[in-house]
mmCIF file of C-alpha atoms in Angstrom:
data_model
loop_
_atom_site.group_PDB
_atom_site.id
_atom_site.type_symbol
_atom_site.label_atom_id
_atom_site.label_comp_id
_atom_site.label_asym_id
_atom_site.label_seq_id
_atom_site.Cartn_x
_atom_site.Cartn_y
_atom_site.Cartn_z
ATOM 1 C CA MET J 112 -49.239 25.204 3.758
ATOM 2 C CA ARG J 113 -46.347 27.803 4.850
ATOM 3 C CA GLN J 114 -45.540 25.386 7.606
ATOM 4 C CA TRP J 115 -44.666 22.651 5.033
ATOM 5 C CA ARG J 116 -42.541 25.069 2.832
ATOM 6 C CA ILE J 117 -40.620 25.801 6.043
ATOM 7 C CA ILE J 118 -40.144 21.960 6.765
ATOM 8 C CA ALA J 119 -39.090 21.257 3.129
ATOM 9 C CA LYS J 120 -36.561 24.117 3.084
ATOM 10 C CA GLU J 121 -35.273 22.812 6.434
ATOM 11 C CA ALA J 122 -35.022 19.349 5.051
ATOM 12 C CA MET J 123 -33.347 20.402 1.997
ATOM 13 C CA ALA J 124 -30.838 22.392 3.715
ATOM 14 C CA ARG J 125 -29.853 19.333 5.879
ATOM 15 C CA ALA J 126 -29.764 17.071 3.010
ATOM 16 C CA SER J 127 -27.483 19.525 1.255
ATOM 17 C CA ILE J 128 -25.201 19.566 4.209
ATOM 18 C CA ILE J 129 -25.131 15.702 4.470
ATOM 19 C CA GLY J 130 -24.692 15.499 0.590
ATOM 20 C CA LYS J 131 -21.565 17.678 0.931
ATOM 21 C CA PHE J 132 -20.182 15.875 4.045
ATOM 22 C CA LEU J 133 -20.392 12.428 1.973
ATOM 23 C CA CYS J 134 -18.773 14.045 -1.051
ATOM 24 C CA LEU J 135 -15.779 15.456 1.116
ATOM 25 C CA LEU J 136 -15.835 11.864 2.730
ATOM 26 C CA HIS J 137 -15.416 10.044 -0.530
ATOM 27 C CA VAL J 138 -12.776 12.552 -1.974
ATOM 28 C CA THR J 139 -10.775 12.179 1.382
ATOM 29 C CA ASP J 140 -10.905 8.365 1.182
ATOM 30 C CA ALA J 141 -10.041 8.020 -2.597
ATOM 31 C CA TYR J 142 -7.586 10.690 -2.897
ATOM 32 C CA ILE J 143 -5.972 11.649 0.373
ATOM 33 C CA LEU J 144 -6.092 9.243 3.121
ATOM 34 C CA SER J 145 -7.863 6.040 3.954
ATOM 35 C CA SER J 146 -7.538 2.929 5.918
ATOM 36 C CA ASN J 147 -6.910 -0.599 4.577
ATOM 37 C CA HIS J 148 -7.131 -3.989 6.385
ATOM 38 C CA VAL J 149 -4.111 -6.053 5.611
ATOM 39 C CA LEU J 150 -3.768 -9.633 6.216
ATOM 40 C CA GLY J 151 -1.783 -12.525 5.305
ATOM 41 C CA PRO J 152 1.608 -13.876 5.720
ATOM 42 C CA SER J 153 3.516 -12.078 2.960
ATOM 43 C CA MET J 154 4.601 -9.107 5.154
ATOM 44 C CA LEU J 155 5.719 -11.024 8.133
ATOM 45 C CA PRO J 156 7.438 -9.621 10.589
ATOM 46 C CA THR J 157 6.297 -5.876 9.426
ATOM 47 C CA LEU J 158 2.495 -6.743 9.479
ATOM 48 C CA ASN J 159 0.668 -9.632 11.483
ATOM 49 C CA ILE J 160 -0.672 -12.535 9.807
ATOM 50 C CA THR J 161 -4.070 -12.246 11.355
ATOM 51 C CA GLY J 162 -4.356 -8.436 9.961
ATOM 52 C CA ASP J 163 -3.513 -5.069 10.671
ATOM 53 C CA VAL J 164 -5.266 -1.817 9.788
ATOM 54 C CA VAL J 165 -3.078 0.458 8.310
ATOM 55 C CA LEU J 166 -3.470 4.223 7.060
ATOM 56 C CA VAL J 167 -2.700 4.813 3.578
ATOM 57 C CA GLU J 168 -1.988 8.258 1.912
ATOM 58 C CA HIS J 169 -2.667 8.635 -1.892
ATOM 59 C CA LEU J 170 -0.694 11.512 -2.502
ATOM 60 C CA SER J 171 2.944 10.515 -2.698
ATOM 61 C CA HIS J 172 2.630 8.161 -5.649
ATOM 62 C CA ARG J 173 0.782 10.747 -7.822
ATOM 63 C CA LEU J 174 3.519 13.434 -6.879
ATOM 64 C CA GLY J 175 6.314 10.908 -7.679
ATOM 65 C CA LYS J 176 7.528 10.849 -3.962
ATOM 66 C CA LEU J 177 7.894 6.885 -3.467
ATOM 67 C CA GLY J 178 11.380 5.372 -2.969
ATOM 68 C CA SER J 179 12.909 1.859 -2.101
ATOM 69 C CA GLY J 180 11.602 0.652 1.009
ATOM 70 C CA ASP J 181 8.306 2.096 0.870
ATOM 71 C CA LEU J 182 5.171 -0.064 1.981
ATOM 72 C CA VAL J 183 2.491 0.370 -0.790
ATOM 73 C CA LEU J 184 -0.839 -0.839 -1.728
ATOM 74 C CA VAL J 185 -1.021 -1.811 -5.370
ATOM 75 C CA ARG J 186 -3.936 -3.240 -7.705
ATOM 76 C CA SER J 187 -2.696 -6.934 -8.313
ATOM 77 C CA PRO J 188 -1.664 -7.012 -11.870
ATOM 78 C CA LEU J 189 -2.818 -10.896 -11.816
ATOM 79 C CA ASP J 190 -6.296 -10.334 -10.234
ATOM 80 C CA PRO J 191 -7.362 -6.597 -10.595
ATOM 81 C CA LYS J 192 -10.119 -7.190 -7.953
ATOM 82 C CA LYS J 193 -7.465 -7.930 -5.396
ATOM 83 C CA THR J 194 -5.307 -5.138 -3.619
ATOM 84 C CA LEU J 195 -1.733 -5.942 -2.394
ATOM 85 C CA THR J 196 0.447 -4.717 0.083
ATOM 86 C CA LYS J 197 4.286 -4.941 -0.719
ATOM 87 C CA ARG J 198 7.589 -3.154 -0.336
ATOM 88 C CA ILE J 199 9.274 -1.361 -2.950
ATOM 89 C CA VAL J 200 12.797 -2.933 -3.600
ATOM 90 C CA ALA J 201 13.984 -1.114 -6.596
ATOM 91 C CA MET J 202 12.774 1.943 -8.805
ATOM 92 C CA GLU J 203 12.964 2.504 -12.319
ATOM 93 C CA GLY J 204 16.638 1.995 -13.784
ATOM 94 C CA ASP J 205 17.755 0.174 -10.774
ATOM 95 C CA LYS J 206 19.121 -3.426 -11.088
ATOM 96 C CA VAL J 207 17.710 -6.010 -9.104
ATOM 97 C CA THR J 208 18.762 -9.678 -8.527
ATOM 98 C CA PHE J 209 16.492 -12.173 -7.367
ATOM 99 C CA SER J 210 15.754 -15.667 -6.716
ATOM 100 C CA LEU J 211 12.483 -17.221 -7.644
ATOM 101 C CA ASP J 212 12.679 -19.818 -4.966
ATOM 102 C CA PRO J 213 14.207 -18.064 -2.092
ATOM 103 C CA THR J 214 14.941 -21.637 -0.513
ATOM 104 C CA ARG J 215 17.422 -22.211 -3.175
ATOM 105 C CA SER J 216 19.657 -19.010 -3.308
ATOM 106 C CA HIS J 217 22.038 -20.565 -5.946
ATOM 107 C CA SER J 218 19.449 -20.091 -8.967
ATOM 108 C CA SER J 219 18.806 -16.223 -9.252
ATOM 109 C CA ARG J 220 18.297 -13.781 -12.224
ATOM 110 C CA SER J 221 19.018 -10.140 -12.785
ATOM 111 C CA LEU J 222 17.085 -7.304 -14.653
ATOM 112 C CA VAL J 223 16.946 -3.851 -14.907
ATOM 113 C CA VAL J 224 13.529 -2.164 -13.852
ATOM 114 C CA GLN J 225 12.157 -0.419 -16.967
ATOM 115 C CA LYS J 226 10.958 2.978 -16.992
ATOM 116 C CA GLY J 227 7.468 3.703 -15.303
ATOM 117 C CA HIS J 228 7.892 0.682 -13.281
ATOM 118 C CA VAL J 229 8.893 -0.467 -9.835
ATOM 119 C CA TRP J 230 10.062 -3.904 -8.218
ATOM 120 C CA ILE J 231 7.954 -4.910 -5.238
ATOM 121 C CA GLN J 232 8.205 -7.586 -2.939
ATOM 122 C CA GLY J 233 6.721 -9.015 0.303
ATOM 123 C CA ASP J 234 9.124 -8.969 3.502
ATOM 124 C CA ASN J 235 8.262 -12.747 3.777
ATOM 125 C CA ALA J 236 9.619 -13.933 0.716
ATOM 126 C CA ASN J 237 9.074 -17.376 1.017
ATOM 127 C CA VAL J 238 5.337 -17.016 0.743
ATOM 128 C CA SER J 239 4.909 -13.849 -1.165
ATOM 129 C CA CYS J 240 3.439 -13.553 -4.663
ATOM 130 C CA ASP J 241 5.261 -10.226 -6.007
ATOM 131 C CA SER J 242 7.227 -8.930 -8.801
ATOM 132 C CA ARG J 243 9.539 -12.176 -8.709
ATOM 133 C CA HIS J 244 6.151 -13.777 -10.111
ATOM 134 C CA PHE J 245 4.805 -11.031 -12.350
ATOM 135 C CA GLY J 246 7.714 -8.759 -13.120
ATOM 136 C CA PRO J 247 8.293 -5.283 -12.692
ATOM 137 C CA LEU J 248 5.010 -3.236 -11.557
ATOM 138 C CA PRO J 249 3.566 -0.365 -13.594
ATOM 139 C CA PHE J 250 3.322 2.857 -11.407
ATOM 140 C CA GLY J 251 -0.361 3.021 -12.476
ATOM 141 C CA LEU J 252 -1.386 0.245 -10.333
ATOM 142 C CA ILE J 253 0.088 1.912 -7.079
ATOM 143 C CA GLU J 254 -2.852 2.955 -5.158
ATOM 144 C CA GLY J 255 -1.204 4.557 -2.031
ATOM 145 C CA LYS J 256 1.541 4.376 0.514
ATOM 146 C CA ALA J 257 1.130 2.735 3.943
ATOM 147 C CA PHE J 258 2.681 4.935 6.462
ATOM 148 C CA MET J 259 1.081 3.931 9.936
ATOM 149 C CA ARG J 260 -0.421 0.831 11.698
ATOM 150 C CA LEU J 261 -3.656 1.873 13.428
ATOM 151 C CA PHE J 262 -4.267 -1.407 15.144
ATOM 152 C CA SER J 263 -3.716 -5.134 14.927
ATOM 153 C CA ASN J 264 -5.809 -8.310 15.552
ATOM 154 C CA LEU J 265 -3.435 -9.478 18.208
ATOM 155 C CA SER J 266 -4.715 -9.552 21.806
ATOM 156 C CA PHE J 267 -2.459 -6.366 22.279
ATOM 157 C CA VAL J 268 -2.889 -3.260 20.562
ATOM 158 C CA ARG J 269 0.110 -2.084 18.595
ATOM 159 C CA TYR J 270 0.304 1.292 16.622
ATOM 160 C CA GLY J 271 2.679 3.496 15.183
ATOM 161 C CA HIS J 272 4.959 3.976 12.082
ATOM 162 C CA LEU J 273 5.578 0.843 10.023
ATOM 163 C CA ALA J 274 9.073 -0.742 10.219
ATOM 164 C CA ALA J 275 11.470 0.566 7.470
ATOM 165 C CA LEU J 276 13.596 -1.443 5.111
ATOM 166 C CA VAL J 277 17.205 -1.266 5.834
ATOM 167 C CA TYR J 278 19.103 -2.369 2.761
ATOM 168 C CA TRP J 279 22.332 -1.863 1.363
ATOM 169 C CA VAL J 280 23.062 -0.779 -2.299
ATOM 170 C CA ASN J 281 26.089 -1.532 -4.497
ATOM 171 C CA GLU J 282 26.370 -0.426 -7.745
ATOM 172 C CA THR J 283 24.768 -3.664 -9.468
ATOM 173 C CA THR J 284 22.358 -5.110 -6.947
ATOM 174 C CA HIS J 285 19.923 -4.387 -4.321
ATOM 175 C CA SER J 286 20.046 -6.811 -1.150
ATOM 176 C CA ILE J 287 17.766 -6.615 1.570
ATOM 177 C CA VAL J 288 19.832 -6.882 4.963
ATOM 178 C CA GLY J 289 16.958 -6.760 7.495
ATOM 179 C CA LEU J 290 14.302 -4.768 9.047
ATOM 180 C CA THR J 291 14.180 -2.184 12.032
ATOM 181 C CA ASN J 292 11.419 -0.525 13.716
ATOM 182 C CA ALA J 293 11.317 3.216 12.301
#
């Protein structure tokens, strides 16, 4: 009988350690740092159409440390089951001018991003479903900031910091000039 008690105590101690580890893993993944698989054409050339695994930190948006040019993961306002990866183009209070159809640049609209919202767009505007379609995105739908590519589904492995958006800002509009590797 004594031997069974020793075995049971040891089993409970190990189960407790495993439980604590799993709790730590969940908290880390949900609130600090996680990885995410991103695929699709909307973020070309920054991310590959065949898919990239990126590291996402979940602190910046909670601390208000996001800005124009940051690549973020957001809950889709059109389908809450989906997560989108887009770039912040304008913050609250910024005026943004955009074209619903990028192939016809002569038809554009302007608006000021309201308080508590951001304007997001994919780097490949021709195929991206973004703020041009559903309007400014509430901060509450931002889940994290992508900051590093771990690996790619291409035949060669690429890793490193994601490309930073280079843009110029005049007093009334935000205009994307191009991308550079940061």
